[in-house]
mmCIF file of C-alpha atoms in Angstrom:
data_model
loop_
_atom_site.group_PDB
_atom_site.id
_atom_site.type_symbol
_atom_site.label_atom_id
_atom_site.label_comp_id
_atom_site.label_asym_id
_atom_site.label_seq_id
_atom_site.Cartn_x
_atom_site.Cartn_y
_atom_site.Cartn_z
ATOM 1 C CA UNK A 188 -39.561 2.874 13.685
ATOM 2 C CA UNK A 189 -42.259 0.233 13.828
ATOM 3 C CA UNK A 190 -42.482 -1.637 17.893
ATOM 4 C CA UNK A 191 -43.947 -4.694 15.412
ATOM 5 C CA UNK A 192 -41.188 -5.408 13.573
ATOM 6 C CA UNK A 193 -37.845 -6.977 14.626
ATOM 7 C CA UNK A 194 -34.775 -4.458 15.517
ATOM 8 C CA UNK A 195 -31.593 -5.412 15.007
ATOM 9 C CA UNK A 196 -28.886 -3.440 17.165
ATOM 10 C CA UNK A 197 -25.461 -2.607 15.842
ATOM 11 C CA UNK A 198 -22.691 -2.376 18.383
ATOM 12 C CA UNK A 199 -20.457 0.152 17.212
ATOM 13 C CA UNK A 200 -17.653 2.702 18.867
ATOM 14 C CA UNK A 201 -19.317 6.057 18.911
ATOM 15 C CA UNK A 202 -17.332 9.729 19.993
ATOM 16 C CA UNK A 203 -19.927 12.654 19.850
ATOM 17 C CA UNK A 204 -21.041 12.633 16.818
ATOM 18 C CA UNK A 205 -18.436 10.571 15.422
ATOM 19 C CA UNK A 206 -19.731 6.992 14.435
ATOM 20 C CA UNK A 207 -17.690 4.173 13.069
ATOM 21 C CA UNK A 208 -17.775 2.771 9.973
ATOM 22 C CA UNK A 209 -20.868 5.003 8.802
ATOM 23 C CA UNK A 210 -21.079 4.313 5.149
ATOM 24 C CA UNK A 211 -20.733 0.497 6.108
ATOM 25 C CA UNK A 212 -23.899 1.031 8.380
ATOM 26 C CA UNK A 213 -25.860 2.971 6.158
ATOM 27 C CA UNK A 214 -25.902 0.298 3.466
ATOM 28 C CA UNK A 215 -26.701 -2.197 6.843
ATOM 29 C CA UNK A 216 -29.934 0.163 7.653
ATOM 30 C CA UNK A 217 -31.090 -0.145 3.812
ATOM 31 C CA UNK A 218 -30.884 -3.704 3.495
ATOM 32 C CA UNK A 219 -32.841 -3.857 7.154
ATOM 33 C CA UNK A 220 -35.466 -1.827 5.629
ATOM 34 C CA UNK A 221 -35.637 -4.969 2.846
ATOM 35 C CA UNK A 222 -35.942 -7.426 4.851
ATOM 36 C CA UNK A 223 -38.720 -5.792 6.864
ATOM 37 C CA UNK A 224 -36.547 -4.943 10.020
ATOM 38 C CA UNK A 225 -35.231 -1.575 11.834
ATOM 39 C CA UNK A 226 -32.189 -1.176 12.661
ATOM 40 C CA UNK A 227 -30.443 0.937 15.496
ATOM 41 C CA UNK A 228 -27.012 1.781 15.976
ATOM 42 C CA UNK A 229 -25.391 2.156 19.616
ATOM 43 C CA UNK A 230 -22.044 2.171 21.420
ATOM 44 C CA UNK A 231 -21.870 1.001 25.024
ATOM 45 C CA UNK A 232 -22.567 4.346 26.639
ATOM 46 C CA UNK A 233 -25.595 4.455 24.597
ATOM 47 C CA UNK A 234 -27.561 1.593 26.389
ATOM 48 C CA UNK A 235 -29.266 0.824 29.674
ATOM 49 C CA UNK A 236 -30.375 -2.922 29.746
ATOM 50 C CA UNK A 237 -31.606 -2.680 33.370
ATOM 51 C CA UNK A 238 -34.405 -0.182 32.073
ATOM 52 C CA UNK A 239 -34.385 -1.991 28.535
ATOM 53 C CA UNK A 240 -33.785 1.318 26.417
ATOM 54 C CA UNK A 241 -31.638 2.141 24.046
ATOM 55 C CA UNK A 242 -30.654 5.582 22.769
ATOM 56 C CA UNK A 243 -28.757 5.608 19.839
ATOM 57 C CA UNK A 244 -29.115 6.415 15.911
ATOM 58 C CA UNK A 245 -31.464 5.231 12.985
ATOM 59 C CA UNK A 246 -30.829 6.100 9.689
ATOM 60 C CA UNK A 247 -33.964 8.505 7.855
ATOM 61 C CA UNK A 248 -33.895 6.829 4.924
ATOM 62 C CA UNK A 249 -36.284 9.824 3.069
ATOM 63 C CA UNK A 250 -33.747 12.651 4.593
ATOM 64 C CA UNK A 251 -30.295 10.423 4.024
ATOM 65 C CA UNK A 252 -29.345 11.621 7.645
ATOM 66 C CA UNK A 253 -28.683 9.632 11.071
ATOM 67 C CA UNK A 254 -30.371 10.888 14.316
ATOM 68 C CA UNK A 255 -30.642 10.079 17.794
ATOM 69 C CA UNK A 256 -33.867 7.927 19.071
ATOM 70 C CA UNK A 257 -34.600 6.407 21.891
ATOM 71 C CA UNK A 258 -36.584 2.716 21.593
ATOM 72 C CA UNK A 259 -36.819 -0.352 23.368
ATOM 73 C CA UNK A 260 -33.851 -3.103 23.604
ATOM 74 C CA UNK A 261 -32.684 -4.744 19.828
ATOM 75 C CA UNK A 262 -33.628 -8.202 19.775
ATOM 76 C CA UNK A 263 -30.468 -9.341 18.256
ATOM 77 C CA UNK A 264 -27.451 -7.598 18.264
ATOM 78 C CA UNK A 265 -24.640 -7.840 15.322
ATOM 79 C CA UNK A 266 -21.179 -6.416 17.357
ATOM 80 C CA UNK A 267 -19.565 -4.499 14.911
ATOM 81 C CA UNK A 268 -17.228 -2.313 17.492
ATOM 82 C CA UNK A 269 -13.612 -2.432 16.552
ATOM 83 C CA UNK A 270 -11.613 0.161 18.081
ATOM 84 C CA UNK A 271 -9.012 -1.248 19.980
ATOM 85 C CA UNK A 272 -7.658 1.635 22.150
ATOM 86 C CA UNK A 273 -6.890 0.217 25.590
ATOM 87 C CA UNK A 274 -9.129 2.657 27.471
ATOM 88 C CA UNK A 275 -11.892 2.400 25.095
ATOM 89 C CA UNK A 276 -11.617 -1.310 24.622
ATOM 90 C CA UNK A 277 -11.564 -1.794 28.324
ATOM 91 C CA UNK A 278 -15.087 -0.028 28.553
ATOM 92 C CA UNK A 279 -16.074 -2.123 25.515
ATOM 93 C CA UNK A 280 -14.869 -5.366 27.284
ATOM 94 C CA UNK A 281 -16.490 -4.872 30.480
ATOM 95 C CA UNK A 282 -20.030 -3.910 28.302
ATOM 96 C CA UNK A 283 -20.240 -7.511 26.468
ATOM 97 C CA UNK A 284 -19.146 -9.212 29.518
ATOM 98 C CA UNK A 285 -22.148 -8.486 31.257
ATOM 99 C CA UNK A 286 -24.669 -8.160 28.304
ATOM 100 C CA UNK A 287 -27.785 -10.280 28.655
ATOM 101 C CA UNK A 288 -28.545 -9.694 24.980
ATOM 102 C CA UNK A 289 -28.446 -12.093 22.141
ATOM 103 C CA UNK A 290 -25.372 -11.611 19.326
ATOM 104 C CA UNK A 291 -24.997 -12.621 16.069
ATOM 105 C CA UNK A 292 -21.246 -12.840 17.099
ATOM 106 C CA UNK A 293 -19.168 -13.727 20.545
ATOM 107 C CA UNK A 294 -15.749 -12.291 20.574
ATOM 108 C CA UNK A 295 -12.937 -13.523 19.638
ATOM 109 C CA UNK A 296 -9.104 -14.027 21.445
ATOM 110 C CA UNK A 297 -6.324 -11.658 20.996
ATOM 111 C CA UNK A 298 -3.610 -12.043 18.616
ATOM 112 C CA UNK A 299 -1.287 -13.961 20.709
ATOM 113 C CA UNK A 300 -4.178 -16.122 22.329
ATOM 114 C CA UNK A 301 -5.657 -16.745 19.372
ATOM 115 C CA UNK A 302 -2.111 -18.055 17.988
ATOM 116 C CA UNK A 303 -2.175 -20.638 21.078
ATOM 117 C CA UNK A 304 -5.657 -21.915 20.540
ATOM 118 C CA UNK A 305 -5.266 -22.329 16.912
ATOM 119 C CA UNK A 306 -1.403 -24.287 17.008
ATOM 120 C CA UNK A 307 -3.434 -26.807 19.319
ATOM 121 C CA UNK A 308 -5.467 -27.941 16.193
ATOM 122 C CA UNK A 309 -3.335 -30.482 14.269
ATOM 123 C CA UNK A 310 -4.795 -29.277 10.659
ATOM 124 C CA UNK A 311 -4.602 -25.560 11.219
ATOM 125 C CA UNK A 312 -1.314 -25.445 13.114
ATOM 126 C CA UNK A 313 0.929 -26.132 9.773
ATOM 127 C CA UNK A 314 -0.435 -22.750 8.266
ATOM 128 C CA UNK A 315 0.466 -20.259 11.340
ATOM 129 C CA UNK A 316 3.530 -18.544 11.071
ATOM 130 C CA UNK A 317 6.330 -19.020 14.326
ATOM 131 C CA UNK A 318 5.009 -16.557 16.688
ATOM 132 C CA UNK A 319 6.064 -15.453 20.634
ATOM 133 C CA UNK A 320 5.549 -12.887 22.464
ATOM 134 C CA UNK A 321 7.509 -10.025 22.622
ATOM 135 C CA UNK A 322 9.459 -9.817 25.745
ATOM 136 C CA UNK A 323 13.524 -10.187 26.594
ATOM 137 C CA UNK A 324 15.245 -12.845 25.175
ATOM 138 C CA UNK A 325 12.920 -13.313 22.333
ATOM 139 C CA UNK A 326 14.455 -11.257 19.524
ATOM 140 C CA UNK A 327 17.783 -12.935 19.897
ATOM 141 C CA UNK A 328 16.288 -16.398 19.577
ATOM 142 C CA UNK A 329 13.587 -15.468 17.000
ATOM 143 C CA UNK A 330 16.116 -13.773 14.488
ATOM 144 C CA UNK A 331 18.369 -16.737 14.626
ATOM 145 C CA UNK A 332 15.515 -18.370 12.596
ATOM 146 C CA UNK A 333 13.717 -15.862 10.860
ATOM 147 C CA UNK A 334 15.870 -12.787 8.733
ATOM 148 C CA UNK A 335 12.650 -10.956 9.222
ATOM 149 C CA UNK A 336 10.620 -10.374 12.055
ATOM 150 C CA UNK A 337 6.996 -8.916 12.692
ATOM 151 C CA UNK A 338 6.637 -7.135 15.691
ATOM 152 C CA UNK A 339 2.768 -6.382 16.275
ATOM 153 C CA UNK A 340 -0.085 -5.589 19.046
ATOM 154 C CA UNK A 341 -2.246 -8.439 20.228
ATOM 155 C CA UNK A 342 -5.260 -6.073 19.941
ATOM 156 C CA UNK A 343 -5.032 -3.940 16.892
ATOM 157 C CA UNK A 344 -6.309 -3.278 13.457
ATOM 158 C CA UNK A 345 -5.169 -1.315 10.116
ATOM 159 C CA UNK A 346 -1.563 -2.024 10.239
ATOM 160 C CA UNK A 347 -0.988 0.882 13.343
ATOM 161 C CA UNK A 348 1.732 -0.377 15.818
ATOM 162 C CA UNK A 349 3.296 -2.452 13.870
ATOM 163 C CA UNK A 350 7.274 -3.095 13.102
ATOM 164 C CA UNK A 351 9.408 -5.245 10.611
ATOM 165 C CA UNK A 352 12.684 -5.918 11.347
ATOM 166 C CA UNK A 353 15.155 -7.037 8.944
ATOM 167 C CA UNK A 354 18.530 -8.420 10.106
ATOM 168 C CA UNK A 355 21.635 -8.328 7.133
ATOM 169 C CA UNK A 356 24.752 -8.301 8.723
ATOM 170 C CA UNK A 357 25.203 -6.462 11.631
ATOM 171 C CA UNK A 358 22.365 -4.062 10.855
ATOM 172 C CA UNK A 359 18.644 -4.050 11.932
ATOM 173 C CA UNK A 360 16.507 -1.992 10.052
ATOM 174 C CA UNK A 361 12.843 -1.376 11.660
ATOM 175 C CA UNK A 362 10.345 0.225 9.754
ATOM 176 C CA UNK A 363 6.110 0.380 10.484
ATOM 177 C CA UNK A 364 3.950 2.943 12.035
ATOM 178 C CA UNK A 365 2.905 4.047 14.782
ATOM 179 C CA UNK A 366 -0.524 4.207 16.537
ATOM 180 C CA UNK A 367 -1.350 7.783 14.388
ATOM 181 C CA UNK A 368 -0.120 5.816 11.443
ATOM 182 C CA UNK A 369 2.974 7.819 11.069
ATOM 183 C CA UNK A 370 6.095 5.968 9.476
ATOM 184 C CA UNK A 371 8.745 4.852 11.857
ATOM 185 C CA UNK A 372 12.146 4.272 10.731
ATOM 186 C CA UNK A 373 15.266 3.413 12.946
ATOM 187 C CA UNK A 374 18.557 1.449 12.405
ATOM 188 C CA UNK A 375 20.646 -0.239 15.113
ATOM 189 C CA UNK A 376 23.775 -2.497 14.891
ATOM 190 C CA UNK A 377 23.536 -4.939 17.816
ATOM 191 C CA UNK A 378 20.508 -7.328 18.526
ATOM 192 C CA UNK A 379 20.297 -6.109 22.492
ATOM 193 C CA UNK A 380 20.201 -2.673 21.057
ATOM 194 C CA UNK A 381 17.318 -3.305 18.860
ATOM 195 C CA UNK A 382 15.492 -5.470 21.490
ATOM 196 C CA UNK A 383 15.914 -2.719 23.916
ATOM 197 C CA UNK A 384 13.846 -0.295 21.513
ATOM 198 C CA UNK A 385 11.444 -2.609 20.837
ATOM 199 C CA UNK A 386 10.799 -3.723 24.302
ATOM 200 C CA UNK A 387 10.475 0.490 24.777
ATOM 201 C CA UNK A 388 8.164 0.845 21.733
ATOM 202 C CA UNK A 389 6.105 -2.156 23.363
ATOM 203 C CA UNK A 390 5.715 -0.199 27.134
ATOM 204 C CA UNK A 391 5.405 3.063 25.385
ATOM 205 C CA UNK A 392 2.119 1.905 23.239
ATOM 206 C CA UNK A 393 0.626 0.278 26.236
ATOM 207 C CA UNK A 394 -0.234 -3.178 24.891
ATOM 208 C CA UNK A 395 1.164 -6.694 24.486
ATOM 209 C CA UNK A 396 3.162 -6.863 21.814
ATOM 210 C CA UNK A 397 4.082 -10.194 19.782
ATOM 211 C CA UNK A 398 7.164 -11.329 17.318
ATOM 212 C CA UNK A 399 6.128 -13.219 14.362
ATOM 213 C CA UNK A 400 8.008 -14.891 12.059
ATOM 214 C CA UNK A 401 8.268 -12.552 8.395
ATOM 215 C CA UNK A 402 6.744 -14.186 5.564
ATOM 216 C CA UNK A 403 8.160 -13.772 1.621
ATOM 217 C CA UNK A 404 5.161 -12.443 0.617
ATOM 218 C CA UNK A 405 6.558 -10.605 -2.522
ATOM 219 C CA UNK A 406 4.428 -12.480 -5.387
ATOM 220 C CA UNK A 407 4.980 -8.946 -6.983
ATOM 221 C CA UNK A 408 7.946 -7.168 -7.706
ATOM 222 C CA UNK A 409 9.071 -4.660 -4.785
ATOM 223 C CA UNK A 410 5.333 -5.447 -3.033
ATOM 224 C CA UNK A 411 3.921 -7.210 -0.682
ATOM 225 C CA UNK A 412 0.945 -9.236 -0.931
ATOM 226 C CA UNK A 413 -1.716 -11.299 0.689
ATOM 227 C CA UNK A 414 -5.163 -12.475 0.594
ATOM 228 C CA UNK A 415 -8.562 -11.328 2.463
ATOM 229 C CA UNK A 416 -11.174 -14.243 2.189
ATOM 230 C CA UNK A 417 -14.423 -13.422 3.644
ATOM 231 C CA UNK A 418 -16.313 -16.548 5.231
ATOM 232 C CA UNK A 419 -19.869 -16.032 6.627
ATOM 233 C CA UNK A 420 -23.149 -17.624 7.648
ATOM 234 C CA UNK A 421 -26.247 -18.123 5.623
ATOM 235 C CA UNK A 422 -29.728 -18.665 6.621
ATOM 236 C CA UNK A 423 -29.204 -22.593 7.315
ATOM 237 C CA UNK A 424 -26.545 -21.605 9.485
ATOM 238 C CA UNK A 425 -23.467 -22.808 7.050
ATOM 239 C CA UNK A 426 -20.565 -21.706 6.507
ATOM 240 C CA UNK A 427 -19.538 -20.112 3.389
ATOM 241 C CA UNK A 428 -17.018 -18.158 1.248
ATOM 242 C CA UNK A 429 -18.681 -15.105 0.727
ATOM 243 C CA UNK A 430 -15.847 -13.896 -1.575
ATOM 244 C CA UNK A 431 -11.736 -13.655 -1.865
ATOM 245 C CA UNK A 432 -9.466 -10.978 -3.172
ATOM 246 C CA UNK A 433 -5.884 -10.109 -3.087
ATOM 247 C CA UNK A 434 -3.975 -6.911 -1.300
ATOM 248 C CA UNK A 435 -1.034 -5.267 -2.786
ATOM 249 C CA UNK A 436 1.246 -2.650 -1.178
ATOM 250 C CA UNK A 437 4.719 -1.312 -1.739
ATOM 251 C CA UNK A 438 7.347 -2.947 0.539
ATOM 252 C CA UNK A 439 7.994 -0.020 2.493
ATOM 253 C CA UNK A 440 4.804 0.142 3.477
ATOM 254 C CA UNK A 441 5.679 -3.050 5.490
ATOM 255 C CA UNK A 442 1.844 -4.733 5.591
ATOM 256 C CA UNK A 443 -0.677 -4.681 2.521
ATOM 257 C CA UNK A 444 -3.428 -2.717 4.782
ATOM 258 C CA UNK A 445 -5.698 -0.174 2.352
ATOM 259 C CA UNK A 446 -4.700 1.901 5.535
ATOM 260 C CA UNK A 447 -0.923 1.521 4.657
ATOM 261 C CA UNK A 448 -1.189 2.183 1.125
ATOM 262 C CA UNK A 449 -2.785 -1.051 0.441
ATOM 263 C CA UNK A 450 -4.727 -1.776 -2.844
ATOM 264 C CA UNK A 451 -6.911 -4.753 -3.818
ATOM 265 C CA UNK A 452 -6.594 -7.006 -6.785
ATOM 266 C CA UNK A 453 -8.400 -9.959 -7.801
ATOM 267 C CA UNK A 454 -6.677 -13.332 -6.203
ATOM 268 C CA UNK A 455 -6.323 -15.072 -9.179
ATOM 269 C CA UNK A 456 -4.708 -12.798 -11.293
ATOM 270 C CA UNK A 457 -2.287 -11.138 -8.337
ATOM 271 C CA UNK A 458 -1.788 -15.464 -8.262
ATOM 272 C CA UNK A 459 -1.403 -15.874 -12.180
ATOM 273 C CA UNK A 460 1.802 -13.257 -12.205
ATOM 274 C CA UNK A 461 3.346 -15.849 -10.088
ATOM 275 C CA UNK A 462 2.490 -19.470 -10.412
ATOM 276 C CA UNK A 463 1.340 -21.521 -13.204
ATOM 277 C CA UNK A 464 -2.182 -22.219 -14.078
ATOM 278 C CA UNK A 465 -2.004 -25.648 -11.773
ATOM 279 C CA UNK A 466 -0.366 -23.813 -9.076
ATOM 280 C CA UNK A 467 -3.078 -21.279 -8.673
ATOM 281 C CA UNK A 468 -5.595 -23.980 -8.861
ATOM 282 C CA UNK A 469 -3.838 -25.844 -6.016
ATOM 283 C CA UNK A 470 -3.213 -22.810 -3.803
ATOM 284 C CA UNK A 471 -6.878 -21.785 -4.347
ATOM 285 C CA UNK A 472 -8.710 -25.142 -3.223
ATOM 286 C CA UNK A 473 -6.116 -25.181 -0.053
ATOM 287 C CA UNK A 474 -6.983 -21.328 1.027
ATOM 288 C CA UNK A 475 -10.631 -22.433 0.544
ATOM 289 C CA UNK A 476 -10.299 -25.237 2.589
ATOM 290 C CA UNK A 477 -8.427 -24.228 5.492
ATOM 291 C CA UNK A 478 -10.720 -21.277 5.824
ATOM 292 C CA UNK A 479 -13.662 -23.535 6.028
ATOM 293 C CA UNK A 480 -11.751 -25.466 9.244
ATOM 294 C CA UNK A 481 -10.994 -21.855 10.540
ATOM 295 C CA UNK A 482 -14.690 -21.139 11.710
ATOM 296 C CA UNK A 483 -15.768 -24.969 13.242
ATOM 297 C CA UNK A 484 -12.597 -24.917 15.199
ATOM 298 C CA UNK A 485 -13.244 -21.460 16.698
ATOM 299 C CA UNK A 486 -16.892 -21.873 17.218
ATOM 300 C CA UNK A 487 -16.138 -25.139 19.285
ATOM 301 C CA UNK A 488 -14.615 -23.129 21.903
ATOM 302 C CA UNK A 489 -15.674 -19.559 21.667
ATOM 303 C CA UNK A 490 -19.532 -20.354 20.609
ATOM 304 C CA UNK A 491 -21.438 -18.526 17.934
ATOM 305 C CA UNK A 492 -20.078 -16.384 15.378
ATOM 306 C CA UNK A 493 -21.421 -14.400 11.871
ATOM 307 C CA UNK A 494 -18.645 -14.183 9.954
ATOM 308 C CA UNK A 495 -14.773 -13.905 9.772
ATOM 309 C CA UNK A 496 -12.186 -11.682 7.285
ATOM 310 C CA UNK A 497 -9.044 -14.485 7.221
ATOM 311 C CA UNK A 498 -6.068 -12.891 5.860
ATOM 312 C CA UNK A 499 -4.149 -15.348 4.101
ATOM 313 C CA UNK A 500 -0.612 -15.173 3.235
ATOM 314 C CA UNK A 501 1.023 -17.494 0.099
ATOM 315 C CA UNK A 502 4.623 -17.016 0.023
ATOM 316 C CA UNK A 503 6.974 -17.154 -3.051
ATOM 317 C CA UNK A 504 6.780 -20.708 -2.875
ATOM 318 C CA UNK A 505 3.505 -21.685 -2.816
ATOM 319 C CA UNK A 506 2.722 -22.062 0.377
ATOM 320 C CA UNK A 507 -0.563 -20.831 2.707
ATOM 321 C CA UNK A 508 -0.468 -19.343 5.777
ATOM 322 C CA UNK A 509 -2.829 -18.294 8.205
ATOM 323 C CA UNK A 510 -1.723 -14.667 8.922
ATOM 324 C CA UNK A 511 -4.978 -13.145 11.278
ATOM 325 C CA UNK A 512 -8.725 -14.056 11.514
ATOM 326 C CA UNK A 513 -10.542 -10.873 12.226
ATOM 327 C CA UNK A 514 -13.984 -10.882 13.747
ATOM 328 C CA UNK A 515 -15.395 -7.299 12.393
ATOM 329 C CA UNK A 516 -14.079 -7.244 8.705
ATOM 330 C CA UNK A 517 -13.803 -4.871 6.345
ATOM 331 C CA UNK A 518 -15.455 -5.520 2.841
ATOM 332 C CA UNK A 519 -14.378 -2.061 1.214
ATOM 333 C CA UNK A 520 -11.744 -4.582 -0.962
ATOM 334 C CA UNK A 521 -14.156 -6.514 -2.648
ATOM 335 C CA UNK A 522 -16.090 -2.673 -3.708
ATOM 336 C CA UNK A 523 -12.465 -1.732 -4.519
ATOM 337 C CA UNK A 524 -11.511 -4.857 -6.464
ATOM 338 C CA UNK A 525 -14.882 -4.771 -8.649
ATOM 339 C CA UNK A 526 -16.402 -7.718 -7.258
ATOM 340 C CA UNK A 527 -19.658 -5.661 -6.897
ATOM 341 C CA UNK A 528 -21.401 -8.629 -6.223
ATOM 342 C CA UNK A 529 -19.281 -9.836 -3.930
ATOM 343 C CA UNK A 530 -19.216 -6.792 -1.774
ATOM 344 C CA UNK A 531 -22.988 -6.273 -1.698
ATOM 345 C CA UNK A 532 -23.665 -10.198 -0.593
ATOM 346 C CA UNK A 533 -21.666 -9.530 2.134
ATOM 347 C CA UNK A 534 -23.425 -6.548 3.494
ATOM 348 C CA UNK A 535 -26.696 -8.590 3.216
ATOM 349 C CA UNK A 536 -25.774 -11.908 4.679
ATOM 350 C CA UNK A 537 -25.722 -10.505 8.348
ATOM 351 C CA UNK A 538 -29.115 -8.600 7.962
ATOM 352 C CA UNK A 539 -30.346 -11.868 6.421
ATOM 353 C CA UNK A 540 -29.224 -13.996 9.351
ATOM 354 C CA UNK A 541 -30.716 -11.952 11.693
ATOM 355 C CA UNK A 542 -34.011 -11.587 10.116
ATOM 356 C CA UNK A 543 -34.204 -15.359 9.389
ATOM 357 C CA UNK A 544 -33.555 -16.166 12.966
ATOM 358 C CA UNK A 545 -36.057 -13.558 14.499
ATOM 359 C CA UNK A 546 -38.625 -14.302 11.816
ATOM 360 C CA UNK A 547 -38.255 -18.418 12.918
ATOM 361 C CA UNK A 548 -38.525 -17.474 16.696
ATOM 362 C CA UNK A 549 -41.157 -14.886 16.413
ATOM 363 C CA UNK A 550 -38.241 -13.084 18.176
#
């Protein structure tokens, strides 16, 4: 690796030799080499910014293998670490907070903070589901509104940890997965029954835990469905929609995750099965525009950021709601959806960023 040219760190979770998200990063480390930059991958372990080295992995781009070097500090780093495991995310936490390097991206709130911030925007607040957190009391006063309830992790990713709960009758059916993404399934027949396992499930998994309002999200028969949109930065720092696609999944899968048995479809056809040729039109332009607000309104408070995957629910209906803005998206639907394109923009537009901006400031 060339000292002359810029380096562009990618914060990652790393176990041994494990890496995350290494076919992601490998297509990063060839568009680096494009642009002229190198390109080092790290987790927090690997690092010592007091003696401004870092030891982590390049990819050999003759040899198609990663291996361990040790070089000098990245001059920008794009935070890419996701795993959300309280004693790993703890260490993660406590790595960022006192990191004197420069990011492409800050970090975001949690689930149920991020819910508060957002409902104080007038605009955004119409498209967030009812959401509380999950704690006594709440069940009983939720599932007098809602038939079906969302019970989920404020930090968490993939679908893992989370429960629906549908009320008919006297019977409350749960069904989701656990943490290893194995199905849960249980059925009680009083509400403080159910909210005593839940409130269990919740201390047993460690985390905060919040109850969300259930969408009717089946634009398909016997599925349910949603919407990734995929907003990022260009060069002239603007924001943009890199690219939107649809998510399908059976309904006992209970979210449309690829990790849940999740598949991707294009968003105006999974759309088109639905709602006329207006309708589509009309849901499209309001998904594009309330994921343009999305970005500005977080950036005012929680400063710079790269990009954002918005999932976006429509219901039968026709209406748009803001289900979770994630930080560190996923682009494998656009590959999976044959938006080629699509999916390869969005690997670039980081690596452009960050080559624009250390190219401008002779970083």
């Amino acid at each position: 690796m060339n000292i002359q040219r810029p380096l562009v760190g990618v914060l990652t979770y790393r176990n041994g030799n494990f890496i995350a998200g290494k076919t992601y990063l490998t297509r990063l480390a060839l568009t680096a080499e494009t642009h002229n930059c190198g390109l080092i991958v790290y987790s927090p372990a690997d690092i010592d910014e007091n003696k401004g080295i870092v030891y982590g992995f390049v990819y050999d781009i003759k040899t198609k293998v990663w291996r361990r070097k040790k070089t000098h500090l990245p001059h920008i780093v794009y935070d890419r670490f996701s795993n959300m495991l309280p004693e790993v995310f703890k260490k993660y936490a406590a790595y960022r907070s006192a990191s004197r390097l420069t990011y492409l991206n800050n970090r975001f709130a949690h689930k149920w903070n991020a819910h508060r911030f957002l409902s104080q925007d007038q605009h955004i607040a119409p498209y967030l589901p009812d959401t509380v957190l999950m704690q006594r009391g709440a069940l009983q006063r939720m599932i007098r509104k809602h038939p079906i309830l969302y019970v989920k992790p404020v930090n968490g990713s993939g679908g893992k940890g989370i429960l629906r709960i549908r009320h008919n009758g006297n019977i409350f059916e749960m069904v989701g997965r656990d943490r290893q993404n194995n199905i849960i399934r249980n059925i009680m027949r009083t509400c403080p029954a159910t909210e005593r396992f839940l409130l269990t499930w919740c201390q047993r998994q460690g985390r905060t835990f919040i109850l969300q309002q259930g969408l009717a999200l089946s634009l398909l028969p016997n599925s349910i469905c949603d919407s990734r949109v995929l907003v990022q930065k260009n060069e002239q720092d603007e924001w943009m929609i890199t690219g939107m696609v649809g998510k399908q999944s059976p309904q006992q899968f209970v979210t449309s995750n690829l990790q849940s048995g999740g598949r991707a479809i294009g968003l105006e056809e999974l759309l088109g099965y639905r709602f006329s040729v207006k309708e589509v039109s009309r849901i499209l332009d309001e998904i594009r525009r309330v994921s343009l607000l999305l970005p500005r309104h977080i950036e005012s408070k929680f400063g710079n950021f790269i990009e954002f995957g918005i999932d976006i629910g429509i219901d039968t209906k026709g209406r748009v709601w803001i289900i979770e803005v994630n930080t560190k998206p996923n682009r494998e639907l656009f590959r999976l959806a044959g938006q080629l394109d699509v999916y390869q923009t969005s690997i670039e537009m980081p690596i452009r960023v960050a080559a624009h901006r250390l190219l401008t400031t002779n970083f």
